[in-house]
mmCIF file with all atom_site columns, C-alpha atoms and ligand atoms in Angstrom:
data_model
loop_
_atom_site.group_PDB
_atom_site.id
_atom_site.type_symbol
_atom_site.label_atom_id
_atom_site.label_alt_id
_atom_site.label_comp_id
_atom_site.label_asym_id
_atom_site.label_entity_id
_atom_site.label_seq_id
_atom_site.pdbx_PDB_ins_code
_atom_site.Cartn_x
_atom_site.Cartn_y
_atom_site.Cartn_z
_atom_site.occupancy
_atom_site.B_iso_or_equiv
_atom_site.pdbx_formal_charge
_atom_site.auth_seq_id
_atom_site.auth_comp_id
_atom_site.auth_asym_id
_atom_site.auth_atom_id
_atom_site.pdbx_PDB_model_num
ATOM   1   C CA . UNK A 1 1   ? 5.085   5.543  -31.870 1.00 95.00 ? 1   UNK A CA 1
ATOM   2   C CA . UNK A 1 2   ? 4.853   4.618  -28.334 1.00 97.00 ? 2   UNK A CA 1
ATOM   3   C CA . UNK A 1 3   ? 1.514   4.381  -26.746 1.00 98.00 ? 3   UNK A CA 1
ATOM   4   C CA . UNK A 1 4   ? 1.688   6.331  -23.335 1.00 98.00 ? 4   UNK A CA 1
ATOM   5   C CA . UNK A 1 5   ? -0.389  6.133  -20.064 1.00 98.00 ? 5   UNK A CA 1
ATOM   6   C CA . UNK A 1 6   ? -0.408  9.048  -17.747 1.00 98.00 ? 6   UNK A CA 1
ATOM   7   C CA . UNK A 1 7   ? -1.399  8.479  -14.229 1.00 98.00 ? 7   UNK A CA 1
ATOM   8   C CA . UNK A 1 8   ? -2.754  11.327 -12.045 1.00 98.00 ? 8   UNK A CA 1
ATOM   9   C CA . UNK A 1 9   ? -4.268  12.311 -8.792  1.00 97.00 ? 9   UNK A CA 1
ATOM   10  C CA . UNK A 1 10  ? -4.722  16.071 -8.909  1.00 97.00 ? 10  UNK A CA 1
ATOM   11  C CA . UNK A 1 11  ? -4.246  19.413 -10.693 1.00 97.00 ? 11  UNK A CA 1
ATOM   12  C CA . UNK A 1 12  ? -2.546  17.806 -13.772 1.00 98.00 ? 12  UNK A CA 1
ATOM   13  C CA . UNK A 1 13  ? -0.051  20.538 -14.279 1.00 98.00 ? 13  UNK A CA 1
ATOM   14  C CA . UNK A 1 14  ? 2.596   17.738 -15.150 1.00 98.00 ? 14  UNK A CA 1
ATOM   15  C CA . UNK A 1 15  ? 0.250   16.038 -17.671 1.00 98.00 ? 15  UNK A CA 1
ATOM   16  C CA . UNK A 1 16  ? -0.323  19.533 -18.936 1.00 98.00 ? 16  UNK A CA 1
ATOM   17  C CA . UNK A 1 17  ? 3.605   19.946 -19.545 1.00 98.00 ? 17  UNK A CA 1
ATOM   18  C CA . UNK A 1 18  ? 3.527   16.656 -21.645 1.00 98.00 ? 18  UNK A CA 1
ATOM   19  C CA . UNK A 1 19  ? 0.485   17.612 -23.634 1.00 98.00 ? 19  UNK A CA 1
ATOM   20  C CA . UNK A 1 20  ? 2.065   20.861 -24.409 1.00 97.00 ? 20  UNK A CA 1
ATOM   21  C CA . UNK A 1 21  ? 5.556   19.468 -25.277 1.00 97.00 ? 21  UNK A CA 1
ATOM   22  C CA . UNK A 1 22  ? 3.634   16.951 -27.503 1.00 97.00 ? 22  UNK A CA 1
ATOM   23  C CA . UNK A 1 23  ? 2.017   19.728 -29.654 1.00 96.00 ? 23  UNK A CA 1
ATOM   24  C CA . UNK A 1 24  ? 5.428   20.627 -30.838 1.00 96.00 ? 24  UNK A CA 1
ATOM   25  C CA . UNK A 1 25  ? 5.462   17.433 -32.819 1.00 95.00 ? 25  UNK A CA 1
ATOM   26  C CA . UNK A 1 26  ? 8.713   16.186 -31.706 1.00 91.00 ? 26  UNK A CA 1
ATOM   27  C CA . UNK A 1 27  ? 7.922   13.403 -29.233 1.00 95.00 ? 27  UNK A CA 1
ATOM   28  C CA . UNK A 1 28  ? 7.367   9.971  -31.170 1.00 96.00 ? 28  UNK A CA 1
ATOM   29  C CA . UNK A 1 29  ? 4.511   8.925  -28.609 1.00 97.00 ? 29  UNK A CA 1
ATOM   30  C CA . UNK A 1 30  ? 0.865   9.459  -28.191 1.00 98.00 ? 30  UNK A CA 1
ATOM   31  C CA . UNK A 1 31  ? -1.179  9.603  -24.694 1.00 98.00 ? 31  UNK A CA 1
ATOM   32  C CA . UNK A 1 32  ? -3.835  7.008  -25.244 1.00 98.00 ? 32  UNK A CA 1
ATOM   33  C CA . UNK A 1 33  ? -5.214  7.182  -21.653 1.00 98.00 ? 33  UNK A CA 1
ATOM   34  C CA . UNK A 1 34  ? -5.028  9.438  -18.824 1.00 98.00 ? 34  UNK A CA 1
ATOM   35  C CA . UNK A 1 35  ? -5.980  7.234  -15.492 1.00 98.00 ? 35  UNK A CA 1
ATOM   36  C CA . UNK A 1 36  ? -6.978  9.027  -12.206 1.00 98.00 ? 36  UNK A CA 1
ATOM   37  C CA . UNK A 1 37  ? -7.252  7.294  -8.825  1.00 96.00 ? 37  UNK A CA 1
ATOM   38  C CA . UNK A 1 38  ? -9.692  9.829  -7.888  1.00 95.00 ? 38  UNK A CA 1
ATOM   39  C CA . UNK A 1 39  ? -12.884 11.235 -9.815  1.00 96.00 ? 39  UNK A CA 1
ATOM   40  C CA . UNK A 1 40  ? -13.201 15.087 -10.604 1.00 96.00 ? 40  UNK A CA 1
ATOM   41  C CA . UNK A 1 41  ? -9.667  16.228 -10.484 1.00 98.00 ? 41  UNK A CA 1
ATOM   42  C CA . UNK A 1 42  ? -8.633  18.940 -12.787 1.00 98.00 ? 42  UNK A CA 1
ATOM   43  C CA . UNK A 1 43  ? -6.108  16.633 -14.542 1.00 98.00 ? 43  UNK A CA 1
ATOM   44  C CA . UNK A 1 44  ? -9.315  14.715 -16.123 1.00 98.00 ? 44  UNK A CA 1
ATOM   45  C CA . UNK A 1 45  ? -10.564 18.217 -17.488 1.00 98.00 ? 45  UNK A CA 1
ATOM   46  C CA . UNK A 1 46  ? -7.230  19.021 -19.084 1.00 98.00 ? 46  UNK A CA 1
ATOM   47  C CA . UNK A 1 47  ? -7.209  15.318 -20.914 1.00 98.00 ? 47  UNK A CA 1
ATOM   48  C CA . UNK A 1 48  ? -10.672 15.848 -22.183 1.00 98.00 ? 48  UNK A CA 1
ATOM   49  C CA . UNK A 1 49  ? -9.862  19.415 -23.196 1.00 98.00 ? 49  UNK A CA 1
ATOM   50  C CA . UNK A 1 50  ? -7.185  17.681 -25.370 1.00 98.00 ? 50  UNK A CA 1
ATOM   51  C CA . UNK A 1 51  ? -9.329  14.693 -26.746 1.00 98.00 ? 51  UNK A CA 1
ATOM   52  C CA . UNK A 1 52  ? -7.367  12.316 -24.549 1.00 98.00 ? 52  UNK A CA 1
ATOM   53  C CA . UNK A 1 53  ? -9.536  9.418  -23.267 1.00 98.00 ? 53  UNK A CA 1
ATOM   54  C CA . UNK A 1 54  ? -9.797  9.138  -19.494 1.00 98.00 ? 54  UNK A CA 1
ATOM   55  C CA . UNK A 1 55  ? -10.587 6.552  -16.883 1.00 98.00 ? 55  UNK A CA 1
ATOM   56  C CA . UNK A 1 56  ? -11.175 6.700  -13.182 1.00 97.00 ? 56  UNK A CA 1
ATOM   57  C CA . UNK A 1 57  ? -10.090 3.616  -11.142 1.00 96.00 ? 57  UNK A CA 1
ATOM   58  C CA . UNK A 1 58  ? -10.757 4.405  -7.412  1.00 93.00 ? 58  UNK A CA 1
ATOM   59  C CA . UNK A 1 59  ? -8.215  2.938  -5.075  1.00 82.00 ? 59  UNK A CA 1
ATOM   60  C CA . UNK A 1 60  ? -9.819  0.715  -2.617  1.00 80.00 ? 60  UNK A CA 1
ATOM   61  C CA . UNK A 1 61  ? -6.578  0.075  -0.711  1.00 75.00 ? 61  UNK A CA 1
ATOM   62  C CA . UNK A 1 62  ? -6.550  -3.595 -2.108  1.00 77.00 ? 62  UNK A CA 1
ATOM   63  C CA . UNK A 1 63  ? -4.973  -5.128 -5.257  1.00 81.00 ? 63  UNK A CA 1
ATOM   64  C CA . UNK A 1 64  ? -8.177  -4.729 -7.318  1.00 88.00 ? 64  UNK A CA 1
ATOM   65  C CA . UNK A 1 65  ? -6.749  -1.297 -8.293  1.00 91.00 ? 65  UNK A CA 1
ATOM   66  C CA . UNK A 1 66  ? -3.582  -2.906 -9.791  1.00 91.00 ? 66  UNK A CA 1
ATOM   67  C CA . UNK A 1 67  ? -5.445  -5.466 -11.527 1.00 92.00 ? 67  UNK A CA 1
ATOM   68  C CA . UNK A 1 68  ? -8.051  -3.337 -13.263 1.00 95.00 ? 68  UNK A CA 1
ATOM   69  C CA . UNK A 1 69  ? -5.139  -0.816 -14.136 1.00 96.00 ? 69  UNK A CA 1
ATOM   70  C CA . UNK A 1 70  ? -3.101  -3.679 -15.519 1.00 96.00 ? 70  UNK A CA 1
ATOM   71  C CA . UNK A 1 71  ? -5.633  -5.033 -17.828 1.00 96.00 ? 71  UNK A CA 1
ATOM   72  C CA . UNK A 1 72  ? -6.824  -1.327 -18.999 1.00 98.00 ? 72  UNK A CA 1
ATOM   73  C CA . UNK A 1 73  ? -3.222  -0.751 -19.871 1.00 98.00 ? 73  UNK A CA 1
ATOM   74  C CA . UNK A 1 74  ? -2.823  -3.937 -21.690 1.00 97.00 ? 74  UNK A CA 1
ATOM   75  C CA . UNK A 1 75  ? -6.073  -3.506 -23.549 1.00 98.00 ? 75  UNK A CA 1
ATOM   76  C CA . UNK A 1 76  ? -4.617  -0.300 -24.984 1.00 98.00 ? 76  UNK A CA 1
ATOM   77  C CA . UNK A 1 77  ? -0.976  -1.712 -25.514 1.00 98.00 ? 77  UNK A CA 1
ATOM   78  C CA . UNK A 1 78  ? 0.650   0.888  -23.633 1.00 98.00 ? 78  UNK A CA 1
ATOM   79  C CA . UNK A 1 79  ? 4.340   0.837  -23.759 1.00 97.00 ? 79  UNK A CA 1
ATOM   80  C CA . UNK A 1 80  ? 5.090   3.562  -21.217 1.00 98.00 ? 80  UNK A CA 1
ATOM   81  C CA . UNK A 1 81  ? 3.511   4.536  -17.903 1.00 98.00 ? 81  UNK A CA 1
ATOM   82  C CA . UNK A 1 82  ? 4.158   8.027  -16.695 1.00 98.00 ? 82  UNK A CA 1
ATOM   83  C CA . UNK A 1 83  ? 3.292   9.027  -13.086 1.00 98.00 ? 83  UNK A CA 1
ATOM   84  C CA . UNK A 1 84  ? 2.312   12.723 -12.912 1.00 97.00 ? 84  UNK A CA 1
ATOM   85  C CA . UNK A 1 85  ? 1.451   13.832 -9.780  1.00 95.00 ? 85  UNK A CA 1
ATOM   86  C CA . UNK A 1 86  ? 0.121   10.134 -9.115  1.00 95.00 ? 86  UNK A CA 1
ATOM   87  C CA . UNK A 1 87  ? -0.272  9.775  -5.334  1.00 92.00 ? 87  UNK A CA 1
ATOM   88  C CA . UNK A 1 88  ? -0.855  5.916  -5.150  1.00 89.00 ? 88  UNK A CA 1
ATOM   89  C CA . UNK A 1 89  ? 2.048   3.249  -4.918  1.00 89.00 ? 89  UNK A CA 1
ATOM   90  C CA . UNK A 1 90  ? 1.978   0.875  -7.740  1.00 91.00 ? 90  UNK A CA 1
ATOM   91  C CA . UNK A 1 91  ? 2.516   -2.757 -6.561  1.00 87.00 ? 91  UNK A CA 1
ATOM   92  C CA . UNK A 1 92  ? 2.178   -6.331 -7.540  1.00 87.00 ? 92  UNK A CA 1
ATOM   93  C CA . UNK A 1 93  ? 2.239   -7.467 -11.246 1.00 93.00 ? 93  UNK A CA 1
ATOM   94  C CA . UNK A 1 94  ? 2.244   -4.093 -12.966 1.00 95.00 ? 94  UNK A CA 1
ATOM   95  C CA . UNK A 1 95  ? 5.890   -3.628 -11.897 1.00 95.00 ? 95  UNK A CA 1
ATOM   96  C CA . UNK A 1 96  ? 7.029   -6.622 -13.102 1.00 95.00 ? 96  UNK A CA 1
ATOM   97  C CA . UNK A 1 97  ? 5.039   -6.450 -16.610 1.00 96.00 ? 97  UNK A CA 1
ATOM   98  C CA . UNK A 1 98  ? 6.061   -2.780 -17.030 1.00 97.00 ? 98  UNK A CA 1
ATOM   99  C CA . UNK A 1 99  ? 9.687   -3.106 -15.419 1.00 96.00 ? 99  UNK A CA 1
ATOM   100 C CA . UNK A 1 100 ? 11.677  -0.149 -16.714 1.00 96.00 ? 100 UNK A CA 1
ATOM   101 C CA . UNK A 1 101 ? 8.666   1.368  -18.486 1.00 97.00 ? 101 UNK A CA 1
ATOM   102 C CA . UNK A 1 102 ? 7.162   3.295  -15.657 1.00 98.00 ? 102 UNK A CA 1
ATOM   103 C CA . UNK A 1 103 ? 8.807   6.663  -14.827 1.00 98.00 ? 103 UNK A CA 1
ATOM   104 C CA . UNK A 1 104 ? 7.815   9.195  -12.070 1.00 98.00 ? 104 UNK A CA 1
ATOM   105 C CA . UNK A 1 105 ? 8.325   12.630 -11.259 1.00 97.00 ? 105 UNK A CA 1
ATOM   106 C CA . UNK A 1 106 ? 9.517   13.598 -7.608  1.00 97.00 ? 106 UNK A CA 1
ATOM   107 C CA . UNK A 1 107 ? 9.795   17.249 -6.450  1.00 98.00 ? 107 UNK A CA 1
ATOM   108 C CA . UNK A 1 108 ? 13.471  16.907 -4.717  1.00 98.00 ? 108 UNK A CA 1
ATOM   109 C CA . UNK A 1 109 ? 16.907  15.858 -5.889  1.00 98.00 ? 109 UNK A CA 1
ATOM   110 C CA . UNK A 1 110 ? 16.713  12.050 -4.979  1.00 98.00 ? 110 UNK A CA 1
ATOM   111 C CA . UNK A 1 111 ? 17.977  10.643 -2.449  1.00 98.00 ? 111 UNK A CA 1
ATOM   112 C CA . UNK A 1 112 ? 17.071  13.693 -0.529  1.00 98.00 ? 112 UNK A CA 1
ATOM   113 C CA . UNK A 1 113 ? 13.652  14.103 0.816   1.00 98.00 ? 113 UNK A CA 1
ATOM   114 C CA . UNK A 1 114 ? 12.258  11.031 -0.809  1.00 97.00 ? 114 UNK A CA 1
ATOM   115 C CA . UNK A 1 115 ? 10.725  7.618  0.178   1.00 94.00 ? 115 UNK A CA 1
ATOM   116 C CA . UNK A 1 116 ? 7.489   6.974  2.060   1.00 93.00 ? 116 UNK A CA 1
ATOM   117 C CA . UNK A 1 117 ? 5.468   9.805  3.273   1.00 92.00 ? 117 UNK A CA 1
ATOM   118 C CA . UNK A 1 118 ? 7.555   12.215 1.268   1.00 95.00 ? 118 UNK A CA 1
ATOM   119 C CA . UNK A 1 119 ? 5.200   13.907 -1.301  1.00 94.00 ? 119 UNK A CA 1
ATOM   120 C CA . UNK A 1 120 ? 3.372   17.072 -2.258  1.00 94.00 ? 120 UNK A CA 1
ATOM   121 C CA . UNK A 1 121 ? 4.202   20.121 -0.033  1.00 97.00 ? 121 UNK A CA 1
ATOM   122 C CA . UNK A 1 122 ? 5.775   17.588 2.696   1.00 97.00 ? 122 UNK A CA 1
ATOM   123 C CA . UNK A 1 123 ? 8.582   17.392 0.387   1.00 98.00 ? 123 UNK A CA 1
ATOM   124 C CA . UNK A 1 124 ? 9.299   21.018 0.450   1.00 98.00 ? 124 UNK A CA 1
ATOM   125 C CA . UNK A 1 125 ? 8.649   21.632 4.081   1.00 98.00 ? 125 UNK A CA 1
ATOM   126 C CA . UNK A 1 126 ? 11.358  18.963 4.586   1.00 98.00 ? 126 UNK A CA 1
ATOM   127 C CA . UNK A 1 127 ? 13.776  20.774 2.450   1.00 98.00 ? 127 UNK A CA 1
ATOM   128 C CA . UNK A 1 128 ? 13.135  24.382 3.973   1.00 98.00 ? 128 UNK A CA 1
ATOM   129 C CA . UNK A 1 129 ? 13.074  22.744 7.551   1.00 98.00 ? 129 UNK A CA 1
ATOM   130 C CA . UNK A 1 130 ? 16.612  21.046 6.670   1.00 98.00 ? 130 UNK A CA 1
ATOM   131 C CA . UNK A 1 131 ? 17.894  24.208 5.382   1.00 98.00 ? 131 UNK A CA 1
ATOM   132 C CA . UNK A 1 132 ? 19.345  23.138 1.982   1.00 98.00 ? 132 UNK A CA 1
ATOM   133 C CA . UNK A 1 133 ? 20.288  25.683 -0.278  1.00 98.00 ? 133 UNK A CA 1
ATOM   134 C CA . UNK A 1 134 ? 19.502  23.881 -3.375  1.00 98.00 ? 134 UNK A CA 1
ATOM   135 C CA . UNK A 1 135 ? 16.537  21.507 -4.087  1.00 98.00 ? 135 UNK A CA 1
ATOM   136 C CA . UNK A 1 136 ? 14.942  20.366 -7.499  1.00 98.00 ? 136 UNK A CA 1
ATOM   137 C CA . UNK A 1 137 ? 13.243  17.503 -9.065  1.00 98.00 ? 137 UNK A CA 1
ATOM   138 C CA . UNK A 1 138 ? 14.021  14.138 -10.306 1.00 98.00 ? 138 UNK A CA 1
ATOM   139 C CA . UNK A 1 139 ? 12.644  11.770 -13.052 1.00 98.00 ? 139 UNK A CA 1
ATOM   140 C CA . UNK A 1 140 ? 13.196  8.234  -12.259 1.00 98.00 ? 140 UNK A CA 1
ATOM   141 C CA . UNK A 1 141 ? 12.257  4.747  -13.231 1.00 98.00 ? 141 UNK A CA 1
ATOM   142 C CA . UNK A 1 142 ? 9.625   3.331  -10.836 1.00 97.00 ? 142 UNK A CA 1
ATOM   143 C CA . UNK A 1 143 ? 10.238  -0.117 -8.983  1.00 95.00 ? 143 UNK A CA 1
ATOM   144 C CA . UNK A 1 144 ? 9.303   -1.648 -5.731  1.00 94.00 ? 144 UNK A CA 1
ATOM   145 C CA . UNK A 1 145 ? 11.033  0.720  -3.658  1.00 93.00 ? 145 UNK A CA 1
ATOM   146 C CA . UNK A 1 146 ? 9.188   4.176  -3.060  1.00 92.00 ? 146 UNK A CA 1
ATOM   147 C CA . UNK A 1 147 ? 11.264  6.636  -5.358  1.00 94.00 ? 147 UNK A CA 1
ATOM   148 C CA . UNK A 1 148 ? 14.033  4.102  -5.346  1.00 94.00 ? 148 UNK A CA 1
ATOM   149 C CA . UNK A 1 149 ? 14.329  3.402  -9.251  1.00 95.00 ? 149 UNK A CA 1
ATOM   150 C CA . UNK A 1 150 ? 17.228  4.638  -11.457 1.00 97.00 ? 150 UNK A CA 1
ATOM   151 C CA . UNK A 1 151 ? 17.326  8.161  -11.941 1.00 98.00 ? 151 UNK A CA 1
ATOM   152 C CA . UNK A 1 152 ? 17.048  9.563  -15.575 1.00 98.00 ? 152 UNK A CA 1
ATOM   153 C CA . UNK A 1 153 ? 16.986  13.465 -15.205 1.00 98.00 ? 153 UNK A CA 1
ATOM   154 C CA . UNK A 1 154 ? 17.588  15.823 -12.438 1.00 98.00 ? 154 UNK A CA 1
ATOM   155 C CA . UNK A 1 155 ? 17.104  19.839 -12.449 1.00 98.00 ? 155 UNK A CA 1
ATOM   156 C CA . UNK A 1 156 ? 18.406  22.025 -9.684  1.00 98.00 ? 156 UNK A CA 1
ATOM   157 C CA . UNK A 1 157 ? 16.357  24.829 -8.247  1.00 98.00 ? 157 UNK A CA 1
ATOM   158 C CA . UNK A 1 158 ? 17.773  27.507 -5.897  1.00 98.00 ? 158 UNK A CA 1
ATOM   159 C CA . UNK A 1 159 ? 16.031  28.125 -2.589  1.00 98.00 ? 159 UNK A CA 1
ATOM   160 C CA . UNK A 1 160 ? 15.428  31.815 -2.007  1.00 98.00 ? 160 UNK A CA 1
ATOM   161 C CA . UNK A 1 161 ? 15.074  34.313 0.949   1.00 97.00 ? 161 UNK A CA 1
ATOM   162 C CA . UNK A 1 162 ? 11.492  34.078 2.263   1.00 97.00 ? 162 UNK A CA 1
ATOM   163 C CA . UNK A 1 163 ? 10.518  30.740 0.477   1.00 98.00 ? 163 UNK A CA 1
ATOM   164 C CA . UNK A 1 164 ? 7.335   29.003 2.013   1.00 98.00 ? 164 UNK A CA 1
ATOM   165 C CA . UNK A 1 165 ? 6.616   25.408 1.070   1.00 98.00 ? 165 UNK A CA 1
ATOM   166 C CA . UNK A 1 166 ? 4.067   26.637 -1.402  1.00 98.00 ? 166 UNK A CA 1
ATOM   167 C CA . UNK A 1 167 ? 6.167   29.276 -3.111  1.00 98.00 ? 167 UNK A CA 1
ATOM   168 C CA . UNK A 1 168 ? 9.078   26.634 -3.388  1.00 98.00 ? 168 UNK A CA 1
ATOM   169 C CA . UNK A 1 169 ? 6.619   23.987 -4.767  1.00 98.00 ? 169 UNK A CA 1
ATOM   170 C CA . UNK A 1 170 ? 5.419   26.226 -7.475  1.00 98.00 ? 170 UNK A CA 1
ATOM   171 C CA . UNK A 1 171 ? 9.010   27.237 -8.389  1.00 98.00 ? 171 UNK A CA 1
ATOM   172 C CA . UNK A 1 172 ? 10.050  23.760 -8.323  1.00 98.00 ? 172 UNK A CA 1
ATOM   173 C CA . UNK A 1 173 ? 7.269   22.693 -10.760 1.00 98.00 ? 173 UNK A CA 1
ATOM   174 C CA . UNK A 1 174 ? 7.707   25.747 -12.995 1.00 98.00 ? 174 UNK A CA 1
ATOM   175 C CA . UNK A 1 175 ? 11.417  25.533 -13.318 1.00 98.00 ? 175 UNK A CA 1
ATOM   176 C CA . UNK A 1 176 ? 12.201  21.700 -12.851 1.00 98.00 ? 176 UNK A CA 1
ATOM   177 C CA . UNK A 1 177 ? 9.230   19.283 -12.946 1.00 98.00 ? 177 UNK A CA 1
ATOM   178 C CA . UNK A 1 178 ? 7.347   20.892 -16.140 1.00 98.00 ? 178 UNK A CA 1
ATOM   179 C CA . UNK A 1 179 ? 10.752  20.681 -17.853 1.00 98.00 ? 179 UNK A CA 1
ATOM   180 C CA . UNK A 1 180 ? 12.447  17.343 -17.211 1.00 98.00 ? 180 UNK A CA 1
ATOM   181 C CA . UNK A 1 181 ? 9.224   15.130 -17.252 1.00 98.00 ? 181 UNK A CA 1
ATOM   182 C CA . UNK A 1 182 ? 8.498   16.073 -20.975 1.00 98.00 ? 182 UNK A CA 1
ATOM   183 C CA . UNK A 1 183 ? 12.147  15.941 -21.612 1.00 98.00 ? 183 UNK A CA 1
ATOM   184 C CA . UNK A 1 184 ? 12.325  12.125 -20.174 1.00 98.00 ? 184 UNK A CA 1
ATOM   185 C CA . UNK A 1 185 ? 9.083   11.274 -22.146 1.00 98.00 ? 185 UNK A CA 1
ATOM   186 C CA . UNK A 1 186 ? 10.618  12.616 -25.502 1.00 97.00 ? 186 UNK A CA 1
ATOM   187 C CA . UNK A 1 187 ? 14.249  10.797 -24.559 1.00 97.00 ? 187 UNK A CA 1
ATOM   188 C CA . UNK A 1 188 ? 12.291  7.513  -24.148 1.00 97.00 ? 188 UNK A CA 1
ATOM   189 C CA . UNK A 1 189 ? 9.996   7.881  -27.097 1.00 97.00 ? 189 UNK A CA 1
ATOM   190 C CA . UNK A 1 190 ? 12.770  8.971  -29.542 1.00 95.00 ? 190 UNK A CA 1
ATOM   191 C CA . UNK A 1 191 ? 15.149  6.197  -28.317 1.00 89.00 ? 191 UNK A CA 1
ATOM   192 C CA . UNK A 1 192 ? 17.493  8.710  -26.706 1.00 77.00 ? 192 UNK A CA 1
ATOM   193 C CA . UNK A 1 193 ? 17.785  6.673  -23.446 1.00 78.00 ? 193 UNK A CA 1
HETATM 194 C C1 . LIG B 2 .   ? 3.017   18.286 -6.872  1.00 89.72 ? 1   LIG B C1 1
HETATM 195 O O1 . LIG B 2 .   ? 2.825   18.160 -5.610  1.00 89.72 ? 1   LIG B O1 1
HETATM 196 C C2 . LIG B 2 .   ? 4.294   18.107 -7.487  1.00 89.72 ? 1   LIG B C2 1
HETATM 197 O O2 . LIG B 2 .   ? 5.351   18.602 -6.672  1.00 89.72 ? 1   LIG B O2 1
HETATM 198 C C3 . LIG B 2 .   ? 4.318   16.498 -7.411  1.00 89.72 ? 1   LIG B C3 1
HETATM 199 O O3 . LIG B 2 .   ? 3.062   16.268 -7.828  1.00 89.72 ? 1   LIG B O3 1
HETATM 200 C C4 . LIG B 2 .   ? 2.161   17.412 -7.758  1.00 89.72 ? 1   LIG B C4 1
HETATM 201 C C5 . LIG B 2 .   ? 1.603   18.100 -8.809  1.00 89.72 ? 1   LIG B C5 1
HETATM 202 O O4 . LIG B 2 .   ? 0.813   17.390 -9.281  1.00 89.72 ? 1   LIG B O4 1
HETATM 203 N N1 . LIG B 2 .   ? 5.326   15.882 -8.604  1.00 89.72 ? 1   LIG B N1 1
HETATM 204 P P1 . LIG B 2 .   ? 0.031   17.721 -10.865 1.00 89.72 ? 1   LIG B P1 1
HETATM 205 O O5 . LIG B 2 .   ? 0.952   17.364 -11.764 1.00 89.72 ? 1   LIG B O5 1
HETATM 206 O O6 . LIG B 2 .   ? -0.015  19.323 -10.956 1.00 89.72 ? 1   LIG B O6 1
HETATM 207 O O7 . LIG B 2 .   ? -1.561  17.078 -10.549 1.00 89.72 ? 1   LIG B O7 1
#
């Protein structure tokens, strides 16, 4: 049974997708902590509603954040870190100590529309501006390169006539992110990777 930490920054819809999948009892893992870099985000309520311990570590732009996070994770013997709508860039010792044990969901088909500055709606704006016919989401391992780690799972989503960035973001979340992130967690926890 793997101890899982989920890192969040916002509404927590990806966290909710993992929680819902875990309720089916097919994932050999347990979320032992949800950590947010911001207080009062809805993701924390989702965790509390599911009796999952939470912690807020406010990012001050220096490496105190990474140090406090790393000691929290080690204290709870965390085996797998899942970035679910988490908007900080991890750096320093945590990347070494958790090499190939941190996964992230990005709302495009990497290597398109990814890297520094590509997050949230900006990703979908770029896809629509470019005029791609297909976009989607990617779950990948996290390393020192933003969105640069080994790809685990991808799922395509077709662009539709009249899509706005908001409409497209919602469809990519519903049809791709909320499916492949729990799937990746299940693969890693159940030894399928
Ligand atoms: C969305 O921008 C999504 O594309 C990206 O994170 C945000 C969702 O965050 N992966 P959350 O999981 O609802 O907090």
